[in-house]
């Protein structure tokens, strides 16, 4: 059974700092890994998707890496801003199994990030 | 920019009422999903559709039902709402099951 763990559970940093969010997963047989942000009471916004064959993806100030063999991903946020404050979720998608036709997307519990001015 | 919409955003309803949560996407995605998320908890898949007239139950048992008559719409129905159904319901879609998933804004349901 795939388990996804995110560390730290919460993080508070001053504006301008570079920071790293960690995600680990127990089963390395994945299709891809996706990072999302969720604002309070809102849906999820996709940030980055890394396919299992890729090592990293970049979008603006965000960089996500994937080490499938060790079951780890990191999300690096450069020059953090107050607008980055949100909950960051990572999710891994596995191939279809157990008689289902879908590859289950398993989410971590998230890291609550607060960037203060 | 994701084009997936959920209505209503917020719903407070009495026990025993029948409700339908709407989800629509304009991206032509075949795969659609419903997730349930309790406050501070992770998301759990409750329904999945891989195309028109094709749906499956997810990992988390749910008393809700879904239908997929058209590609764009994936409504979720509760025949008789109970306080235990109070939660946030998130709809998502993707082109295939291993491409990027896009989420709607969610429906926060409170059953009193």
PDB file of C-alpha atoms in Angstrom:
ATOM      1  CA  UNK A   1       0.000   0.000   0.000  1.00  0.00           C
ATOM      2  CA  UNK A   2       1.423   3.325  -1.074  1.00  0.00           C
ATOM      3  CA  UNK A   3       2.015   5.818   1.722  1.00  0.00           C
ATOM      4  CA  UNK A   4       3.018   9.406   1.127  1.00  0.00           C
ATOM      5  CA  UNK A   5       4.621  11.476   3.867  1.00  0.00           C
ATOM      6  CA  UNK A   6       5.357  15.173   3.777  1.00  0.00           C
ATOM      7  CA  UNK A   7       7.853  16.899   6.025  1.00  0.00           C
ATOM      8  CA  UNK A   8       7.645  19.338   7.654  1.00  0.00           C
ATOM      9  CA  UNK A   9       3.937  19.471   8.514  1.00  0.00           C
ATOM     10  CA  UNK A  10       4.185  23.245   8.864  1.00  0.00           C
ATOM     11  CA  UNK A  11       6.795  25.830   8.012  1.00  0.00           C
ATOM     12  CA  UNK A  12       6.986  29.535   8.751  1.00  0.00           C
ATOM     13  CA  UNK A  13       9.645  31.643   7.056  1.00  0.00           C
ATOM     14  CA  UNK A  14      10.371  35.314   6.473  1.00  0.00           C
ATOM     15  CA  UNK A  15       9.846  36.719   3.014  1.00  0.00           C
ATOM     16  CA  UNK A  16      12.755  36.226   0.629  1.00  0.00           C
ATOM     17  CA  UNK A  17      13.985  32.913   1.985  1.00  0.00           C
ATOM     18  CA  UNK A  18      14.607  29.912  -0.214  1.00  0.00           C
ATOM     19  CA  UNK A  19      12.924  26.820   1.135  1.00  0.00           C
ATOM     20  CA  UNK A  20      12.558  23.097   0.533  1.00  0.00           C
ATOM     21  CA  UNK A  21       9.502  20.938   1.080  1.00  0.00           C
ATOM     22  CA  UNK A  22       9.960  17.194   1.271  1.00  0.00           C
ATOM     23  CA  UNK A  23       7.800  14.328   0.089  1.00  0.00           C
ATOM     24  CA  UNK A  24       8.545  10.631   0.490  1.00  0.00           C
ATOM     25  CA  UNK A  25       6.661   7.595  -0.770  1.00  0.00           C
ATOM     26  CA  UNK A  26       6.954   3.922   0.066  1.00  0.00           C
ATOM     27  CA  UNK A  27       6.321   2.261  -3.315  1.00  0.00           C
ATOM     28  CA  UNK A  28       8.634   3.338  -6.122  1.00  0.00           C
ATOM     29  CA  UNK A  29       6.370   1.844  -8.822  1.00  0.00           C
ATOM     30  CA  UNK A  30       4.798   5.139  -9.816  1.00  0.00           C
ATOM     31  CA  UNK A  31       3.661   6.748 -13.051  1.00  0.00           C
ATOM     32  CA  UNK A  32       4.320  10.270 -11.897  1.00  0.00           C
ATOM     33  CA  UNK A  33       4.381  12.672  -8.993  1.00  0.00           C
ATOM     34  CA  UNK A  34       2.480  15.933  -8.872  1.00  0.00           C
ATOM     35  CA  UNK A  35       2.832  18.935  -6.569  1.00  0.00           C
ATOM     36  CA  UNK A  36      -0.219  21.051  -5.771  1.00  0.00           C
ATOM     37  CA  UNK A  37      -0.986  24.081  -3.689  1.00  0.00           C
ATOM     38  CA  UNK A  38      -4.241  24.484  -1.820  1.00  0.00           C
ATOM     39  CA  UNK A  39      -5.438  27.769  -0.409  1.00  0.00           C
ATOM     40  CA  UNK A  40      -7.727  27.623   2.647  1.00  0.00           C
ATOM     41  CA  UNK A  41     -11.164  26.301   1.737  1.00  0.00           C
ATOM     42  CA  UNK A  42     -10.264  26.114  -1.945  1.00  0.00           C
ATOM     43  CA  UNK A  43      -9.492  23.467  -4.494  1.00  0.00           C
ATOM     44  CA  UNK A  44      -6.069  22.342  -5.648  1.00  0.00           C
ATOM     45  CA  UNK A  45      -3.883  24.170  -8.114  1.00  0.00           C
ATOM     46  CA  UNK A  46      -1.416  22.035 -10.019  1.00  0.00           C
ATOM     47  CA  UNK A  47       2.153  23.328  -9.723  1.00  0.00           C
ATOM     48  CA  UNK A  48       4.398  20.734 -11.312  1.00  0.00           C
ATOM     49  CA  UNK A  49       4.108  17.228 -12.705  1.00  0.00           C
ATOM     50  CA  UNK A  50       7.156  14.961 -12.888  1.00  0.00           C
ATOM     51  CA  UNK A  51       6.902  11.768 -14.900  1.00  0.00           C
ATOM     52  CA  UNK A  52       8.636   8.702 -13.450  1.00  0.00           C
ATOM     53  CA  UNK A  53      11.350   8.936 -16.117  1.00  0.00           C
ATOM     54  CA  UNK A  54      12.185  12.533 -15.248  1.00  0.00           C
ATOM     55  CA  UNK A  55      14.483  13.893 -12.566  1.00  0.00           C
ATOM     56  CA  UNK A  56      13.149  17.408 -12.192  1.00  0.00           C
ATOM     57  CA  UNK A  57      10.752  20.045 -13.446  1.00  0.00           C
ATOM     58  CA  UNK A  58      10.912  23.812 -13.159  1.00  0.00           C
ATOM     59  CA  UNK A  59       8.262  26.495 -13.309  1.00  0.00           C
ATOM     60  CA  UNK A  60       9.231  30.043 -12.426  1.00  0.00           C
ATOM     61  CA  UNK A  61      10.497  30.104  -8.842  1.00  0.00           C
ATOM     62  CA  UNK A  62       9.559  26.470  -8.301  1.00  0.00           C
ATOM     63  CA  UNK A  63      11.749  23.459  -8.901  1.00  0.00           C
ATOM     64  CA  UNK A  64      10.685  19.912  -8.133  1.00  0.00           C
ATOM     65  CA  UNK A  65      13.014  16.929  -8.143  1.00  0.00           C
ATOM     66  CA  UNK A  66      12.249  13.242  -8.139  1.00  0.00           C
ATOM     67  CA  UNK A  67      14.415  10.353  -6.980  1.00  0.00           C
ATOM     68  CA  UNK A  68      12.166   7.404  -7.694  1.00  0.00           C
ATOM     69  CA  UNK A  69      14.526   4.725  -6.443  1.00  0.00           C
ATOM     70  CA  UNK A  70      14.770   6.283  -2.992  1.00  0.00           C
ATOM     71  CA  UNK A  71      11.114   7.311  -2.955  1.00  0.00           C
ATOM     72  CA  UNK A  72      11.700  11.023  -2.538  1.00  0.00           C
ATOM     73  CA  UNK A  73      10.732  14.320  -4.069  1.00  0.00           C
ATOM     74  CA  UNK A  74      11.531  17.850  -3.065  1.00  0.00           C
ATOM     75  CA  UNK A  75       9.851  21.113  -3.958  1.00  0.00           C
ATOM     76  CA  UNK A  76      12.221  24.055  -3.908  1.00  0.00           C
ATOM     77  CA  UNK A  77      10.738  27.543  -3.689  1.00  0.00           C
ATOM     78  CA  UNK A  78      13.118  30.387  -4.393  1.00  0.00           C
ATOM     79  CA  UNK A  79      12.756  33.873  -2.949  1.00  0.00           C
ATOM     80  CA  UNK A  80       9.534  33.112  -1.083  1.00  0.00           C
ATOM     81  CA  UNK A  81       6.739  35.687  -1.000  1.00  0.00           C
ATOM     82  CA  UNK A  82       3.704  36.146   1.273  1.00  0.00           C
ATOM     83  CA  UNK A  83       1.542  35.075  -1.655  1.00  0.00           C
ATOM     84  CA  UNK A  84       3.196  31.657  -1.514  1.00  0.00           C
ATOM     85  CA  UNK A  85       1.460  30.984   1.809  1.00  0.00           C
ATOM     86  CA  UNK A  86      -0.724  27.908   1.321  1.00  0.00           C
ATOM     87  CA  UNK A  87      -0.778  24.177   1.918  1.00  0.00           C
ATOM     88  CA  UNK A  88       1.483  22.270  -0.455  1.00  0.00           C
ATOM     89  CA  UNK A  89       0.491  18.729  -1.345  1.00  0.00           C
ATOM     90  CA  UNK A  90       2.380  16.062  -3.183  1.00  0.00           C
ATOM     91  CA  UNK A  91       0.621  13.145  -4.814  1.00  0.00           C
ATOM     92  CA  UNK A  92       1.952  10.036  -6.513  1.00  0.00           C
ATOM     93  CA  UNK A  93       0.106   8.104  -9.185  1.00  0.00           C
ATOM     94  CA  UNK A  94       0.600   4.369  -9.445  1.00  0.00           C
ATOM     95  CA  UNK A  95      -0.203   2.115 -12.400  1.00  0.00           C
ATOM     96  CA  UNK A  96      -3.666   0.476 -12.393  1.00  0.00           C
ATOM     97  CA  UNK A  97      -3.935  -2.427  -9.966  1.00  0.00           C
ATOM     98  CA  UNK A  98      -6.398  -4.545  -8.069  1.00  0.00           C
ATOM     99  CA  UNK A  99      -8.881  -4.905 -10.909  1.00  0.00           C
ATOM    100  CA  UNK A 100      -9.357  -1.183 -11.309  1.00  0.00           C
ATOM    101  CA  UNK A 101      -8.865   0.749 -14.498  1.00  0.00           C
ATOM    102  CA  UNK A 102      -7.346   3.792 -12.858  1.00  0.00           C
ATOM    103  CA  UNK A 103      -3.968   4.510 -11.405  1.00  0.00           C
ATOM    104  CA  UNK A 104      -4.610   5.639  -7.877  1.00  0.00           C
ATOM    105  CA  UNK A 105      -3.430   9.131  -6.922  1.00  0.00           C
ATOM    106  CA  UNK A 106      -2.235   9.014  -3.312  1.00  0.00           C
ATOM    107  CA  UNK A 107      -1.848  12.299  -1.483  1.00  0.00           C
ATOM    108  CA  UNK A 108       0.321  13.303   1.414  1.00  0.00           C
ATOM    109  CA  UNK A 109      -1.166  15.308   4.269  1.00  0.00           C
ATOM    110  CA  UNK A 110       0.543  18.461   3.081  1.00  0.00           C
ATOM    111  CA  UNK A 111       2.932  21.099   4.369  1.00  0.00           C
ATOM    112  CA  UNK A 112       1.351  24.309   5.606  1.00  0.00           C
ATOM    113  CA  UNK A 113       3.607  27.152   4.510  1.00  0.00           C
ATOM    114  CA  UNK A 114       3.426  30.639   5.959  1.00  0.00           C
ATOM    115  CA  UNK A 115       5.621  33.356   4.506  1.00  0.00           C
ATOM    116  CA  UNK A 116       5.543  36.484   6.632  1.00  0.00           C
ATOM    117  CA  UNK A 117       6.573  39.947   5.433  1.00  0.00           C
TER     118      UNK A 117
ATOM    119  CA  UNK B   1      -5.425  27.576 -16.627  1.00  0.00           C
ATOM    120  CA  UNK B   2      -7.704  24.722 -15.616  1.00  0.00           C
ATOM    121  CA  UNK B   3     -11.279  24.834 -16.918  1.00  0.00           C
ATOM    122  CA  UNK B   4     -13.058  22.707 -14.392  1.00  0.00           C
ATOM    123  CA  UNK B   5     -15.939  24.072 -12.381  1.00  0.00           C
ATOM    124  CA  UNK B   6     -17.857  22.927  -9.370  1.00  0.00           C
ATOM    125  CA  UNK B   7     -21.180  24.180  -8.100  1.00  0.00           C
ATOM    126  CA  UNK B   8     -22.241  25.063  -5.550  1.00  0.00           C
ATOM    127  CA  UNK B   9     -19.120  26.256  -3.741  1.00  0.00           C
ATOM    128  CA  UNK B  10     -20.850  26.047  -0.377  1.00  0.00           C
ATOM    129  CA  UNK B  11     -23.977  24.145   0.638  1.00  0.00           C
ATOM    130  CA  UNK B  12     -25.707  23.847   3.990  1.00  0.00           C
ATOM    131  CA  UNK B  13     -28.552  21.382   3.925  1.00  0.00           C
ATOM    132  CA  UNK B  14     -30.797  19.488   6.321  1.00  0.00           C
ATOM    133  CA  UNK B  15     -30.562  15.790   7.084  1.00  0.00           C
ATOM    134  CA  UNK B  16     -32.475  13.574   4.704  1.00  0.00           C
ATOM    135  CA  UNK B  17     -32.362  15.903   1.717  1.00  0.00           C
ATOM    136  CA  UNK B  18     -31.241  14.750  -1.696  1.00  0.00           C
ATOM    137  CA  UNK B  19     -28.389  16.771  -3.164  1.00  0.00           C
ATOM    138  CA  UNK B  20     -26.396  16.824  -6.364  1.00  0.00           C
ATOM    139  CA  UNK B  21     -22.949  18.362  -6.609  1.00  0.00           C
ATOM    140  CA  UNK B  22     -22.095  19.498 -10.115  1.00  0.00           C
ATOM    141  CA  UNK B  23     -18.741  19.212 -11.847  1.00  0.00           C
ATOM    142  CA  UNK B  24     -18.044  20.336 -15.383  1.00  0.00           C
ATOM    143  CA  UNK B  25     -14.897  20.565 -17.459  1.00  0.00           C
ATOM    144  CA  UNK B  26     -14.380  22.090 -20.864  1.00  0.00           C
ATOM    145  CA  UNK B  27     -11.061  20.444 -21.646  1.00  0.00           C
ATOM    146  CA  UNK B  28     -12.501  17.290 -23.209  1.00  0.00           C
ATOM    147  CA  UNK B  29     -10.819  15.083 -20.609  1.00  0.00           C
ATOM    148  CA  UNK B  30     -11.917  11.457 -20.502  1.00  0.00           C
ATOM    149  CA  UNK B  31     -10.835  10.815 -16.907  1.00  0.00           C
ATOM    150  CA  UNK B  32     -12.741  12.446 -14.084  1.00  0.00           C
ATOM    151  CA  UNK B  33     -12.530  11.954 -10.336  1.00  0.00           C
ATOM    152  CA  UNK B  34     -14.304  12.839  -7.109  1.00  0.00           C
ATOM    153  CA  UNK B  35     -12.282  13.210  -3.932  1.00  0.00           C
ATOM    154  CA  UNK B  36     -13.427  13.777  -0.380  1.00  0.00           C
ATOM    155  CA  UNK B  37     -11.326  15.823   2.003  1.00  0.00           C
ATOM    156  CA  UNK B  38     -12.005  16.375   5.689  1.00  0.00           C
ATOM    157  CA  UNK B  39     -10.368  19.428   7.306  1.00  0.00           C
ATOM    158  CA  UNK B  40      -6.639  18.946   7.751  1.00  0.00           C
ATOM    159  CA  UNK B  41      -6.755  15.494   6.226  1.00  0.00           C
ATOM    160  CA  UNK B  42      -5.553  14.042   2.961  1.00  0.00           C
ATOM    161  CA  UNK B  43      -7.738  13.600  -0.094  1.00  0.00           C
ATOM    162  CA  UNK B  44      -9.414  10.256  -0.681  1.00  0.00           C
ATOM    163  CA  UNK B  45     -10.781   9.091  -4.023  1.00  0.00           C
ATOM    164  CA  UNK B  46     -14.461   8.170  -3.843  1.00  0.00           C
ATOM    165  CA  UNK B  47     -15.395   7.882  -7.538  1.00  0.00           C
ATOM    166  CA  UNK B  48     -13.634   7.608 -10.860  1.00  0.00           C
ATOM    167  CA  UNK B  49     -14.841   7.756 -14.442  1.00  0.00           C
ATOM    168  CA  UNK B  50     -12.738   6.766 -17.433  1.00  0.00           C
ATOM    169  CA  UNK B  51     -15.272   7.860 -20.010  1.00  0.00           C
ATOM    170  CA  UNK B  52     -18.937   8.236 -20.808  1.00  0.00           C
ATOM    171  CA  UNK B  53     -21.085   5.618 -19.058  1.00  0.00           C
ATOM    172  CA  UNK B  54     -18.042   4.192 -17.259  1.00  0.00           C
ATOM    173  CA  UNK B  55     -17.622   4.740 -13.531  1.00  0.00           C
ATOM    174  CA  UNK B  56     -15.929   2.942 -10.675  1.00  0.00           C
ATOM    175  CA  UNK B  57     -15.881   3.242  -6.916  1.00  0.00           C
ATOM    176  CA  UNK B  58     -12.748   4.708  -5.423  1.00  0.00           C
ATOM    177  CA  UNK B  59     -10.756   3.690  -2.388  1.00  0.00           C
ATOM    178  CA  UNK B  60     -12.915   5.343   0.229  1.00  0.00           C
ATOM    179  CA  UNK B  61     -16.363   3.878   0.590  1.00  0.00           C
ATOM    180  CA  UNK B  62     -19.023   6.483  -0.045  1.00  0.00           C
ATOM    181  CA  UNK B  63     -22.815   6.461  -0.013  1.00  0.00           C
ATOM    182  CA  UNK B  64     -22.800   8.871  -2.919  1.00  0.00           C
ATOM    183  CA  UNK B  65     -23.398   7.884  -6.529  1.00  0.00           C
ATOM    184  CA  UNK B  66     -22.143   9.373  -9.779  1.00  0.00           C
ATOM    185  CA  UNK B  67     -23.112   9.406 -13.430  1.00  0.00           C
ATOM    186  CA  UNK B  68     -21.239  10.212 -16.628  1.00  0.00           C
ATOM    187  CA  UNK B  69     -23.721  10.728 -19.430  1.00  0.00           C
ATOM    188  CA  UNK B  70     -21.646  13.377 -21.115  1.00  0.00           C
ATOM    189  CA  UNK B  71     -17.890  13.844 -21.246  1.00  0.00           C
ATOM    190  CA  UNK B  72     -18.102  17.308 -19.736  1.00  0.00           C
ATOM    191  CA  UNK B  73     -20.251  16.511 -16.696  1.00  0.00           C
ATOM    192  CA  UNK B  74     -19.649  14.262 -13.707  1.00  0.00           C
ATOM    193  CA  UNK B  75     -22.308  14.986 -11.071  1.00  0.00           C
ATOM    194  CA  UNK B  76     -22.254  13.406  -7.623  1.00  0.00           C
ATOM    195  CA  UNK B  77     -25.523  12.649  -5.824  1.00  0.00           C
ATOM    196  CA  UNK B  78     -26.394  11.924  -2.221  1.00  0.00           C
ATOM    197  CA  UNK B  79     -29.908  10.478  -1.988  1.00  0.00           C
ATOM    198  CA  UNK B  80     -30.303  11.234   1.706  1.00  0.00           C
ATOM    199  CA  UNK B  81     -27.752  13.550   3.255  1.00  0.00           C
ATOM    200  CA  UNK B  82     -26.498  12.892   6.789  1.00  0.00           C
ATOM    201  CA  UNK B  83     -24.209  14.891   9.089  1.00  0.00           C
ATOM    202  CA  UNK B  84     -21.471  12.298   8.451  1.00  0.00           C
ATOM    203  CA  UNK B  85     -21.425  13.506   4.832  1.00  0.00           C
ATOM    204  CA  UNK B  86     -20.173  16.915   5.943  1.00  0.00           C
ATOM    205  CA  UNK B  87     -16.884  17.400   4.111  1.00  0.00           C
ATOM    206  CA  UNK B  88     -15.228  19.083   1.163  1.00  0.00           C
ATOM    207  CA  UNK B  89     -15.772  17.393  -2.184  1.00  0.00           C
ATOM    208  CA  UNK B  90     -13.225  18.006  -4.929  1.00  0.00           C
ATOM    209  CA  UNK B  91     -13.679  17.132  -8.584  1.00  0.00           C
ATOM    210  CA  UNK B  92     -10.724  16.598 -10.924  1.00  0.00           C
ATOM    211  CA  UNK B  93     -10.023  15.588 -14.494  1.00  0.00           C
ATOM    212  CA  UNK B  94      -7.099  14.483 -16.634  1.00  0.00           C
ATOM    213  CA  UNK B  95      -6.458  13.516 -20.236  1.00  0.00           C
ATOM    214  CA  UNK B  96      -5.208  10.091 -19.287  1.00  0.00           C
ATOM    215  CA  UNK B  97      -4.550   8.478 -15.942  1.00  0.00           C
ATOM    216  CA  UNK B  98      -0.864   9.382 -16.022  1.00  0.00           C
ATOM    217  CA  UNK B  99      -1.096  12.993 -17.067  1.00  0.00           C
ATOM    218  CA  UNK B 100      -1.597  16.105 -15.025  1.00  0.00           C
ATOM    219  CA  UNK B 101      -4.733  16.201 -12.900  1.00  0.00           C
ATOM    220  CA  UNK B 102      -6.678  19.469 -12.719  1.00  0.00           C
ATOM    221  CA  UNK B 103      -8.943  20.227  -9.804  1.00  0.00           C
ATOM    222  CA  UNK B 104     -12.041  22.329  -9.356  1.00  0.00           C
ATOM    223  CA  UNK B 105     -12.488  24.780  -6.495  1.00  0.00           C
ATOM    224  CA  UNK B 106     -14.398  22.277  -4.418  1.00  0.00           C
ATOM    225  CA  UNK B 107     -17.810  22.139  -2.763  1.00  0.00           C
ATOM    226  CA  UNK B 108     -17.898  22.509   0.978  1.00  0.00           C
ATOM    227  CA  UNK B 109     -20.945  20.557   2.183  1.00  0.00           C
ATOM    228  CA  UNK B 110     -22.426  20.892   5.642  1.00  0.00           C
ATOM    229  CA  UNK B 111     -25.324  18.669   6.642  1.00  0.00           C
ATOM    230  CA  UNK B 112     -27.171  19.820   9.734  1.00  0.00           C
TER     231      UNK B 112
END
